[in-house]
Coordinates of C-alpha atoms in Angstrom, one line a residue:
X1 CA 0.0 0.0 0.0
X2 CA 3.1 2.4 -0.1
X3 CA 2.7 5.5 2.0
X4 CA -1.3 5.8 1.3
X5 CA -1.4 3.4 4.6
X6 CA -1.1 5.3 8.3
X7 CA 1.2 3.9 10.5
X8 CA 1.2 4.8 14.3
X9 CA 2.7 3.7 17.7
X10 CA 1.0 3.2 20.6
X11 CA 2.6 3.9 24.0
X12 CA 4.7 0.9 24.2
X13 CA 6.3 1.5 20.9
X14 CA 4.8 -1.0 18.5
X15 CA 3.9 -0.6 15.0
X16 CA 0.0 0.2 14.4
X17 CA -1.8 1.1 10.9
X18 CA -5.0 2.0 10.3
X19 CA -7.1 -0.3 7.8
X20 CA -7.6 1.2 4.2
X21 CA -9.1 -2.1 3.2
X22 CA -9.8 -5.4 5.2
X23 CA -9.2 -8.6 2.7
X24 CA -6.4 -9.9 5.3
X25 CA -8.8 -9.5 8.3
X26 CA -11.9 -11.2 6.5
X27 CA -9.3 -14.1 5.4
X28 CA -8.0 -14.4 9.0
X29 CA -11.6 -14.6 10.0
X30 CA -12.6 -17.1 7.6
X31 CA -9.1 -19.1 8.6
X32 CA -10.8 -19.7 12.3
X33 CA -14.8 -20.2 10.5
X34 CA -14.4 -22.4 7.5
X35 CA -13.3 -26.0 7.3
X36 CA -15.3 -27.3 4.5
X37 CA -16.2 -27.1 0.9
X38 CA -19.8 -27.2 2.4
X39 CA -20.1 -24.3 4.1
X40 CA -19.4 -22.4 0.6
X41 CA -19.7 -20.4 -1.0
X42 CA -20.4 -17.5 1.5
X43 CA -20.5 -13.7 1.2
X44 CA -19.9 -11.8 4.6
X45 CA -20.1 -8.0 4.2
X46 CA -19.4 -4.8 6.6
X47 CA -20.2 -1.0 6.4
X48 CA -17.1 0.5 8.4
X49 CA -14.7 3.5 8.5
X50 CA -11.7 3.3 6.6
X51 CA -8.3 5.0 6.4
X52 CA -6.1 7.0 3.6
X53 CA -2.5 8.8 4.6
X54 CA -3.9 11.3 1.8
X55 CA -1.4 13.4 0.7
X56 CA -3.5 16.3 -0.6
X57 CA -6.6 15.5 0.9
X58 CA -9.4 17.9 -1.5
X59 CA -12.8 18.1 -2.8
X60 CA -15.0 18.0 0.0
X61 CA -16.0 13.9 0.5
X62 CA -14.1 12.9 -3.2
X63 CA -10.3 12.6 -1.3
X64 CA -10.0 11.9 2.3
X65 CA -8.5 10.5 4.8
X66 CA -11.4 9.0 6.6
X67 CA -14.2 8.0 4.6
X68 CA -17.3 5.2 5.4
X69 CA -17.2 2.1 2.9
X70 CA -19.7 -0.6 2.4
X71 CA -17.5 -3.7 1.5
X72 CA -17.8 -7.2 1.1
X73 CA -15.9 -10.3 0.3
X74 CA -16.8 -14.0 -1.5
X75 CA -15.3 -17.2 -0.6
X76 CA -16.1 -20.0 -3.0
X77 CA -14.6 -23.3 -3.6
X78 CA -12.9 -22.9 -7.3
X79 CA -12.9 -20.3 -10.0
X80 CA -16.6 -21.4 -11.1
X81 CA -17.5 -20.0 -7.3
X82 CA -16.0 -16.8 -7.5
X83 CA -17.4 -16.2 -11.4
X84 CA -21.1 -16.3 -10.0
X85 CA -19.5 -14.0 -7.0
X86 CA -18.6 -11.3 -9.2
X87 CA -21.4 -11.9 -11.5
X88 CA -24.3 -11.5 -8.7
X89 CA -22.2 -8.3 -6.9
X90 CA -22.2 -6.8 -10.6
X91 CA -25.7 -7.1 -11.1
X92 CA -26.3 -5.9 -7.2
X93 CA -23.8 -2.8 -7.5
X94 CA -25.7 -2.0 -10.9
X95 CA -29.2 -2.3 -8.9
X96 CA -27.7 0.0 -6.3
X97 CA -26.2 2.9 -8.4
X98 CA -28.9 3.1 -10.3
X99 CA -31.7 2.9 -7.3
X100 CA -29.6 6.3 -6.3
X101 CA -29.6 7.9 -9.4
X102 CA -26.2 7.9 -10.2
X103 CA -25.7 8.1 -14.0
X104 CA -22.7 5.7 -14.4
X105 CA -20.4 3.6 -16.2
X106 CA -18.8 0.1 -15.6
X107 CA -15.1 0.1 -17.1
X108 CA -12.8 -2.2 -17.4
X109 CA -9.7 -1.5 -14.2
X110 CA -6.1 -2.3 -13.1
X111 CA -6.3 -4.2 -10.0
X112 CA -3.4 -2.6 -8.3
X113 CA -2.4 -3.3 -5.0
X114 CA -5.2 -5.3 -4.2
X115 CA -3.9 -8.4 -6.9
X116 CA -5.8 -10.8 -8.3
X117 CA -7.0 -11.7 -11.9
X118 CA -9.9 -9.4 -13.2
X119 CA -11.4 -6.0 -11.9
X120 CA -14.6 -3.6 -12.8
X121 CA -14.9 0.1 -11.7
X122 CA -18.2 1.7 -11.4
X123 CA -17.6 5.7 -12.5
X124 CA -19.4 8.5 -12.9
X125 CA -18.4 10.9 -15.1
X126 CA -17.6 14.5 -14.1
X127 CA -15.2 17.3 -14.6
X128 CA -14.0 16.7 -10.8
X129 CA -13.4 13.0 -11.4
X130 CA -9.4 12.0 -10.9
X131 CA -9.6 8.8 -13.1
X132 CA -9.5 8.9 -17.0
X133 CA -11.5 6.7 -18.8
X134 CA -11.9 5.9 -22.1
X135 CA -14.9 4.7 -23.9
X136 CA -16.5 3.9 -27.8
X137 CA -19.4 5.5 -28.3
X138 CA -20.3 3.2 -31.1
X139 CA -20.4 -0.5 -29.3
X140 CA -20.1 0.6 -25.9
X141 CA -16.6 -0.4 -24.7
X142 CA -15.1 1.3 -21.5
X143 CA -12.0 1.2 -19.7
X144 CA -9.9 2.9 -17.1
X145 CA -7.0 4.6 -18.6
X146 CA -4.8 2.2 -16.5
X147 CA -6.2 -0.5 -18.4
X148 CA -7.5 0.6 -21.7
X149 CA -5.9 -0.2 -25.5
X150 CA -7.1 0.8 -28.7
X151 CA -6.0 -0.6 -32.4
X152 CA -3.7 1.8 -34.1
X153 CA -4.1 2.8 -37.5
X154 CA -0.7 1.8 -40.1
X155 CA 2.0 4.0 -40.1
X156 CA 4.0 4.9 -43.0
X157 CA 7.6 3.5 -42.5
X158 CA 9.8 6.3 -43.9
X159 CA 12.6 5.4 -46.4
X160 CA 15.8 3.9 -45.0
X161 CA 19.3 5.4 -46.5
X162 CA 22.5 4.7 -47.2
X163 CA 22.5 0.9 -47.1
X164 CA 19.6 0.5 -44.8
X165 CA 21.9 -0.3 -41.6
X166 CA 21.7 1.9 -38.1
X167 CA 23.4 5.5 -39.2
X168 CA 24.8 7.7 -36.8
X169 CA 23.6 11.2 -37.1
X170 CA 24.7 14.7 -35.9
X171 CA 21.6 16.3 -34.0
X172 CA 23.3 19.1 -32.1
X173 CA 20.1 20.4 -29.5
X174 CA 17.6 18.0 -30.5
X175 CA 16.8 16.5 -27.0
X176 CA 13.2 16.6 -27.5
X177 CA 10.8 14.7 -29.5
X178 CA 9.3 17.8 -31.1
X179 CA 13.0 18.6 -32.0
X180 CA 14.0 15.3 -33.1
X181 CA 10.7 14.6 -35.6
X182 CA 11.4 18.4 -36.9
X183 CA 15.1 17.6 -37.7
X184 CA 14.7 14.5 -39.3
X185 CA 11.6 15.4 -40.9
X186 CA 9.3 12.8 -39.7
X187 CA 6.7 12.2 -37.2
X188 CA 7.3 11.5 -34.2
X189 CA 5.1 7.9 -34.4
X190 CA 8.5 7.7 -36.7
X191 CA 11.1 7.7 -33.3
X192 CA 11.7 5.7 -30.6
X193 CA 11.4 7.3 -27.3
X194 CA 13.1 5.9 -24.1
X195 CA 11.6 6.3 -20.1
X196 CA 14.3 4.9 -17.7
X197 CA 13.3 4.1 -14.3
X198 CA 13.8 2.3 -11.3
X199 CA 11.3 0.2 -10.3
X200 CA 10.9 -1.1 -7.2
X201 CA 10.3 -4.8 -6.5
X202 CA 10.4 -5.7 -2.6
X203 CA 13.1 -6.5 -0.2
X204 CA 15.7 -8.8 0.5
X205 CA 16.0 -10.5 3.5
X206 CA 17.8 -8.0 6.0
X207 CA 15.0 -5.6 4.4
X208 CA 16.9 -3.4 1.1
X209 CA 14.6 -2.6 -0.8
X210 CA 15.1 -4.1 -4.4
X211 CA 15.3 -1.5 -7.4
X212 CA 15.4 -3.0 -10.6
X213 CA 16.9 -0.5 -13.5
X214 CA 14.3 -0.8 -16.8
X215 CA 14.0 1.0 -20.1
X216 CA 10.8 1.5 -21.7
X217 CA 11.1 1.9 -25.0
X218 CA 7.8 3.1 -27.4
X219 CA 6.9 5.6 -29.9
X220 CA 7.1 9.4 -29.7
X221 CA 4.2 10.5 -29.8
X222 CA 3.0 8.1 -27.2
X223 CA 3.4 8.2 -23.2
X224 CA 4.3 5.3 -20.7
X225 CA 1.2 4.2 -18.9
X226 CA 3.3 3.6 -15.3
X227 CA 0.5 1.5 -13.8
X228 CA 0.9 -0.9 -16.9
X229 CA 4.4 -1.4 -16.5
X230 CA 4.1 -1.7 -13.1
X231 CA 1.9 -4.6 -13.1
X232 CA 4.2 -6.1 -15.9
X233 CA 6.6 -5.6 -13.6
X234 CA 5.1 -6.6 -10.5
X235 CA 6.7 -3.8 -9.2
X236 CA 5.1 -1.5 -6.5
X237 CA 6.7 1.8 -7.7
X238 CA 9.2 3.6 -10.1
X239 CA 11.0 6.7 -10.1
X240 CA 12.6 8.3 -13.1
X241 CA 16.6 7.3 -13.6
X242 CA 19.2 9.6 -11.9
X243 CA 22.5 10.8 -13.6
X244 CA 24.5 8.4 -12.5
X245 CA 22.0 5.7 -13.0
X246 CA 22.0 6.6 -17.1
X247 CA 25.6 6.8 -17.1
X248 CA 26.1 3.4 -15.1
X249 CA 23.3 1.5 -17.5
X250 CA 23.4 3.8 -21.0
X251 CA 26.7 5.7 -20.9
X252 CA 24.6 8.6 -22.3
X253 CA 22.5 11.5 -21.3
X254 CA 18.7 11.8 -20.8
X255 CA 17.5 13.2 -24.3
X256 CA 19.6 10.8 -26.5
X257 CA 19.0 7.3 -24.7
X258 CA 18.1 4.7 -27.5
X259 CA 17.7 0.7 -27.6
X260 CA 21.1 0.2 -30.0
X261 CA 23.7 -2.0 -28.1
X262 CA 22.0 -2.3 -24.5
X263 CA 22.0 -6.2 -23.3
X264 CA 18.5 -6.8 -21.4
X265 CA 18.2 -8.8 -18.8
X266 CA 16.5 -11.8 -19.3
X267 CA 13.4 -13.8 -18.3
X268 CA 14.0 -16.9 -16.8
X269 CA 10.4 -17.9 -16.6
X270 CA 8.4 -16.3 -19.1
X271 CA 5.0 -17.4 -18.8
X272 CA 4.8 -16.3 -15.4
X273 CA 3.2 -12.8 -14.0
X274 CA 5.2 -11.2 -12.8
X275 CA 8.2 -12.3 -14.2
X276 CA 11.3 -13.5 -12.8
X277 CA 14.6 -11.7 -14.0
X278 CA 18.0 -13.0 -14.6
X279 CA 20.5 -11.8 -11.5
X280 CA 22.9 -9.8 -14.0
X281 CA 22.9 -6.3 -13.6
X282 CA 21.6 -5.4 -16.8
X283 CA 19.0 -3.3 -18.0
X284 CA 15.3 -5.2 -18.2
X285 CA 14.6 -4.0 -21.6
X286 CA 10.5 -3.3 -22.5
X287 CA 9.4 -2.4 -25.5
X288 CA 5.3 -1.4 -26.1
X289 CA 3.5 -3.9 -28.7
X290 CA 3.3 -0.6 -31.2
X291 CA 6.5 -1.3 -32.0
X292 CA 6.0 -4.7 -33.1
X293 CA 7.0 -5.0 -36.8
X294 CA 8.0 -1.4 -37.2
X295 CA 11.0 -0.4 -39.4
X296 CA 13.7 2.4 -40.2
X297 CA 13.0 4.4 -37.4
X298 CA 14.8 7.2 -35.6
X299 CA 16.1 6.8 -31.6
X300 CA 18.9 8.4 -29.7
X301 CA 22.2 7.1 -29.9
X302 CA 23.3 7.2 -26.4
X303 CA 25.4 9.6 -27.0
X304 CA 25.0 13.3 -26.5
X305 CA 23.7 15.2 -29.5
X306 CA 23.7 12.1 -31.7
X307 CA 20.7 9.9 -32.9
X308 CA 20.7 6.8 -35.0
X309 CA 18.4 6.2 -38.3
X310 CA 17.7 2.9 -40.2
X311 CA 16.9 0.9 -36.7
X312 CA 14.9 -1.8 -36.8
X313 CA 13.0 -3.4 -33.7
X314 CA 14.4 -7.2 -33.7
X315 CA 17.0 -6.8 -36.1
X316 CA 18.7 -4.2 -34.1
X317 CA 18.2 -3.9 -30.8
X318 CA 16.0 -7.5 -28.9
X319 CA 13.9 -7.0 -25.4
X320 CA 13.0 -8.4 -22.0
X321 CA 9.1 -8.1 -22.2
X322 CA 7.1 -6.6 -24.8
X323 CA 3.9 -5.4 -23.8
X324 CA 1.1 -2.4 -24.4
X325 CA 2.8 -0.3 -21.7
X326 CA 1.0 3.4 -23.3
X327 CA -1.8 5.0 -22.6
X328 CA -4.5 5.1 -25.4
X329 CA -5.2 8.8 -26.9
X330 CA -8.5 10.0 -27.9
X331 CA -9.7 9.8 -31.4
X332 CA -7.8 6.4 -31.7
X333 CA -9.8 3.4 -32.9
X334 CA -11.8 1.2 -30.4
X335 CA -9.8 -2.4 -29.7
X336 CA -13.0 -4.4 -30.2
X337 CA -12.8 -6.3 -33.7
X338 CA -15.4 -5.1 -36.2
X339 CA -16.0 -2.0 -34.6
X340 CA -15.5 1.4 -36.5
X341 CA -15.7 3.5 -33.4
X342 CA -13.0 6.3 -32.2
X343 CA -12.2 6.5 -28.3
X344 CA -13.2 9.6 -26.0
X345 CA -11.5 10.0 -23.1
X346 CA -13.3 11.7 -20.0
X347 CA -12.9 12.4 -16.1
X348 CA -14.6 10.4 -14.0
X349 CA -14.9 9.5 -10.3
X350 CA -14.9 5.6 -9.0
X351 CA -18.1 5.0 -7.0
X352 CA -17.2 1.0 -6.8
X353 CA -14.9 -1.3 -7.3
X354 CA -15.3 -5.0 -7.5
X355 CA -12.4 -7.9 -7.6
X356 CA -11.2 -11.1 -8.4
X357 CA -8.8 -12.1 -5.6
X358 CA -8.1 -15.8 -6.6
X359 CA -6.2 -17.2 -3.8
X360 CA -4.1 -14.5 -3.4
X361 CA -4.6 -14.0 1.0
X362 CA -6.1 -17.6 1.2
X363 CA -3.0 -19.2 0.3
X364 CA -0.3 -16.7 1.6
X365 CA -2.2 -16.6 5.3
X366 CA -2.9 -20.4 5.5
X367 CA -6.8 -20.4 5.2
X368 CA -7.7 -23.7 3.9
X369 CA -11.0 -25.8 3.4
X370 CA -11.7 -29.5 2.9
X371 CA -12.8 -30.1 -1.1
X372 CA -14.9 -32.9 -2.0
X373 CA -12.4 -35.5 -1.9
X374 CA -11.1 -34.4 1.7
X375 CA -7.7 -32.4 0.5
X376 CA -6.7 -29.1 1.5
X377 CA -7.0 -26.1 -0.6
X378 CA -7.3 -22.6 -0.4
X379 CA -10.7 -20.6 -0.8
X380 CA -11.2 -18.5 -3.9
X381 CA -11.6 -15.3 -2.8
X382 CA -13.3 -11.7 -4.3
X383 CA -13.4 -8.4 -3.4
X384 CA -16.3 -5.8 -3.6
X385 CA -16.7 -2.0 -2.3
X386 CA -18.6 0.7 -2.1
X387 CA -17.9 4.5 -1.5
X388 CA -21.1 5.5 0.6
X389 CA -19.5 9.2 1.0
X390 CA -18.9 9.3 -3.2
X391 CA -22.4 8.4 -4.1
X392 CA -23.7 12.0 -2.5
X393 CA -20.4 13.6 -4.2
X394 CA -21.1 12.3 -7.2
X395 CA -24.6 13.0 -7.5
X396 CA -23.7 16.3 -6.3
X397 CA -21.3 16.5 -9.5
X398 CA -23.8 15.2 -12.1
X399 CA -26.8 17.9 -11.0
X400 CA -25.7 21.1 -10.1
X401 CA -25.8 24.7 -10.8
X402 CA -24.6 28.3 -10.1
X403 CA -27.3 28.1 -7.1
X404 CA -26.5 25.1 -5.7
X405 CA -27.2 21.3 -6.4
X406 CA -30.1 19.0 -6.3
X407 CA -30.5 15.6 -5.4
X408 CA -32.3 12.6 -6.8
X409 CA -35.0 11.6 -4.9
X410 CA -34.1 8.7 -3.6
X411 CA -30.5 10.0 -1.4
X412 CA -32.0 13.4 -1.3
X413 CA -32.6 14.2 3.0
X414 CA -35.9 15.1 2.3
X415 CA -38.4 14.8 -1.3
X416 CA -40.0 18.4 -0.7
X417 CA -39.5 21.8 1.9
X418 CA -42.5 23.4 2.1
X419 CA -41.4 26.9 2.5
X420 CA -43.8 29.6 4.7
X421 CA -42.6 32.8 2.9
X422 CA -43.6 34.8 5.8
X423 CA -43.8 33.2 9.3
X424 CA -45.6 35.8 11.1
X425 CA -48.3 35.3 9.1
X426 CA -50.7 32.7 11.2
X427 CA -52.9 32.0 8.0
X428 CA -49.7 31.4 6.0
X429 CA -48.7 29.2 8.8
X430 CA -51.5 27.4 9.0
X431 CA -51.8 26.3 5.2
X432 CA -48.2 25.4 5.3
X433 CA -48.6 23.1 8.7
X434 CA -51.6 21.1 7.3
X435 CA -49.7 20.5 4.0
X436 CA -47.2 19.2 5.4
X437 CA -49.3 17.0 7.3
X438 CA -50.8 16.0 4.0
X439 CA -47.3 15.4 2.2
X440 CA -46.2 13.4 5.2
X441 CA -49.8 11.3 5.0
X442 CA -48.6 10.5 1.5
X443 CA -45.8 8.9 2.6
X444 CA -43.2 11.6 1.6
X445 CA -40.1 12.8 3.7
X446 CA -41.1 16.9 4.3
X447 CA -39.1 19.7 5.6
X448 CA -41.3 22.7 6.4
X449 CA -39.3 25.6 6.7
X450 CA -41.3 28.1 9.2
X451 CA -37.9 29.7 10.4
X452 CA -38.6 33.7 10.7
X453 CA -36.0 34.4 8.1
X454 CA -36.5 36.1 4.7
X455 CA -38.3 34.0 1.9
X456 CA -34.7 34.7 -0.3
X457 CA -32.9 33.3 2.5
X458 CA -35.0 30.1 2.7
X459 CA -35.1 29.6 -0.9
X460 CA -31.1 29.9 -1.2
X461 CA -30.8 27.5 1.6
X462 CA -33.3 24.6 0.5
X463 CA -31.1 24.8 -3.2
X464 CA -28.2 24.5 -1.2
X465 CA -29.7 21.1 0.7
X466 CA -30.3 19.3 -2.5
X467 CA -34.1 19.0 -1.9
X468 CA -36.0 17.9 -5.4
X469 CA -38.8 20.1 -5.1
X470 CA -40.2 23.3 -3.0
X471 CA -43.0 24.1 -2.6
X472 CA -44.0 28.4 -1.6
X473 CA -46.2 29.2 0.5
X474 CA -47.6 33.0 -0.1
X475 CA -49.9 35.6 -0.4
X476 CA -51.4 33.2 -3.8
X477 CA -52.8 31.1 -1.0
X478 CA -55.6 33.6 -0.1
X479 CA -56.3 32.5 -3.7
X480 CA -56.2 28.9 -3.1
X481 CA -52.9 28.6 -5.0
X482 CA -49.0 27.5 -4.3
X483 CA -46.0 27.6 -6.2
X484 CA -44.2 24.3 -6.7
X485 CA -40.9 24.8 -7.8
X486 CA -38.6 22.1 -9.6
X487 CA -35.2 22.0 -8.4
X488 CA -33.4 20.3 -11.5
X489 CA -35.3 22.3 -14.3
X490 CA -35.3 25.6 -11.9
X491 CA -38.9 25.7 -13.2
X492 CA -41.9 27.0 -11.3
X493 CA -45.7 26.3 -11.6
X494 CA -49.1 27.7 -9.6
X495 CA -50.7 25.1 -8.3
X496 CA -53.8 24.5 -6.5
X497 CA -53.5 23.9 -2.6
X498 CA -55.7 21.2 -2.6
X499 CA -53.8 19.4 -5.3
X500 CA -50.7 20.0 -4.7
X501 CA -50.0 17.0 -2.3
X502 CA -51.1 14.4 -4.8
X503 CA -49.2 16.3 -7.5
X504 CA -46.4 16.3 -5.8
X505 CA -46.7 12.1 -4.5
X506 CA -47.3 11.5 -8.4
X507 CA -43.9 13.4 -9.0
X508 CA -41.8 11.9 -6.9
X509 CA -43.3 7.9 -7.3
X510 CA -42.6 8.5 -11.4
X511 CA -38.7 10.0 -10.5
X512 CA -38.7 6.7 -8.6
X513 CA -39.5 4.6 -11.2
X514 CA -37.5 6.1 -13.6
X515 CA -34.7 5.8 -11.5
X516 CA -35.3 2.1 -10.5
X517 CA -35.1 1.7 -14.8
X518 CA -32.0 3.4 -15.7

């Protein structure tokens, strides 16, 4: 969990943290509970606090450091189990978000920290979000950026010279890509850019931590997607190269680093995930699949203000890994065969996240279970969580305006205010009472607002609650009339005050329904 987790002593000195997520409390639970295949599957769930070390904790409940989560977590016999897991907390989650209103998105994720083999983020899009998805609009695909890839359209492979062999080339100033494509006159989907880091992959046994120096090679125009290569990696972090770190692995500066000549580390078991390296000290060389089958392109020659032409991925330079390690760009074309769609890319905010934890805590904390034929094995497990606190943000975010926000009815802390423009007035006081009464008969939730405050102030301060609908209370009741006003058109109407109540009730049961069909 890095430095997101908060660590503590207590008075004696020993080592606390504060939970951010519970998977290896439930699995030391379930080590003491189950003992047989016939007590699963079983879901056990919990609405608790949780904990963040936020660095820059912001935006009211969207990033904090204490927030309230509804979680749960499956344990099912095999990976059949934990399919019908996911599938029935999908279909629940969907049920859930859209009982509240919330005008969402499932997307494809990156599991992260939390492991396992598959993961689905529920996101709603707005301006505030701090994700990036991107989606076709055509067949409906969505993904976090952190997981999403797109099929590139051909490029043109520019003419080789000379003999067609790697040429060293002059390119005084030219550390940039912007430079580079404008010297050589080509685009930059034409050069080979190079990201060196260190990536950090656990400890040894007197607790160093382990850096491991990588090059990640793809084209210019595109940028490294670091949660991709982490997980490629199965590495926890990376941090960009220092000085001596290029000198020691590329013997040249940043701005000229290039694939020619490097020998990468290699894989000594490469079907697995994560890998596992060779223990030379060289460079573990990854190159992103857009490379695959390119030709005479332009890269930097490890050298300062040279670059090399004519290179060839395969019959130049070889890899570690190669992988999609970039980030998709809007406009590119969606990955799904057959479909002629373009990618958008939009902000978003997660509202949910579900998992597939294989036996990723059963297995490393010794939870175990009897299978039909009496041996030992490990529970499959799944993950599932909700953001109570990020459902009101991001309703908030979805329906709002220069005067405030409103709320759907089903979150929002009341369905109507009944607002008694003037309080002193007993006959103003007295329509307002009894419809309330009515409203309340109805079955609705009712505010009535009798405060002896100005009508302006009232009105300001029901927009700023959320509340769906208002209704006025004024001198128009003398005429046997109300206003009702609607919070998410900012519309008004004059209503009679002996239909006003069932109005209202036939409002509010339709917003229901249509939100219960979303």
């Amino acid at each position: 969990m890095g430095d997101n987790m908060f660590r503590l002593k207590d008075r004696k000195g020993a080592d606390l943290c504060l939970g951010m997520t519970h998977e290896e409390v439930m699995t030391t639970i379930a080590r003491g509970e189950l003992r047989s295949y016939k007590q699963l599957p079983q879901i056990w769930y919990q609405i608790q606090t949780k904990f963040r070390d936020e660095p820059r904790p912001k935006a009211g409940l969207l990033r904090v450091r204490q927030f309230i989560m509804k979680d749960a977590y499956s344990f099912d016999i095999n990976e059949a189990g934990l399919d019908e897991s996911f599938n029935r907390h999908d279909v629940a989650y969907r049920t859930i978000f859209t009982r509240c209103g919330l005008k969402f998105v499932a997307v494809e994720a990156d599991s992260g920290a939390m492991g396992g083999s598959q993961s689905q983020e529920f996101m709603v899009y707005t301006d505030a979000g701090e994700d990036l998805i991107a989606s076709c609009p055509v067949c409906g695909y969505a993904a976090n950026l952190e997981k999403a890839t797109s099929r590139l359209d051909p490029v043109e492979e520019i003419e080789p010279t000379s003999d067609g062999n790697p040429e060293l080339v002059h390119t005084p100033g030219c550390a940039a890509i912007a430079d580079v494509a404008a010297f050589f006159k080509i685009s930059p989907a034409s050069d080979i850019k190079c990201v060196a880091y260190m990536a950090e992959r656990g400890f040894t046994g007197e607790g160093h931590e382990i850096w491991l120096p990588v090059a990640a090679f793809l084209r210019g125009d595109h940028q490294v997607n670091e949660t991709k290569l982490l997980g490629l990696l199965g590495a926890s972090q990376v941090r960009p190269m220092h000085l001596e770190e290029l000198e020691k692995y590329f013997h040249g500066p940043a701005g000229y680093l290039g694939p020619v000549g490097l020998k990468p580390k290699q894989v000594t078991n490469p079907g697995s995930s994560p890998p596992a390296f060779s223990e030379t000290g060289e460079l573990v060389v990854v190159i992103d699949r857009s490379l695959e089958g390119r030709k005479n392109m332009v890269c930097g020659a490890n050298k300062l203000d040279y670059h090399q032409r004519n290179v060839t991925p395969g019959r130049d330079f070889t890899w570690t890994l190669i992988a999609d390690i970039r980030s998709v760009n809007e406009g590119e074309n969606c990955p799904k065969d057959g479909c002629a769609g373009k990618l958008v890319v939009g902000t978003a905010v997660e509202v949910g996240h579900i998992f597939k934890l294989g036996d990723k805590y059963t297995q490393s904390m010794g939870a175990r279970v009897l299978d039909e034929n009496g041996k030992e094995v490990a529970p499959i497990m799944g993950c599932y969580g909700i953001g109570i606190e990020r459902i009101l943000t991001a309703a908030i975010e979805q329906s709002n305006d220069a005067n405030g926000f409103w709320l759907p009815v089903s979150i929002a802390p009341f369905s109507v205010v009944i607002t008694i423009t003037n309080s002193a007035d007993t006959a103003l006081r007295a329509a307002g009472e009894k419809l309330a009464a009515d409203l309340e008969s109805a079955g609705l939730d009712v505010l009535l607002d009798d405060r002896d405050e100005r009508a302006g102030v009232k009105f300001k301060d029901a927009d700023l609650v959320g509340i769906p609908y208002r209704i006025n209370v004024g001198k128009k009741v003398a005429a046997g009339q109300v206003e009702l006003v609607t919070r998410a058109t900012s519309t008004s109407e004059d209503v009679a005050l002996s239909e006003v109540a069932e109005l209202v009730k036939k409002r509010v049961q339709e917003e229901l329904l249509l939100e219960a069909s979303f």
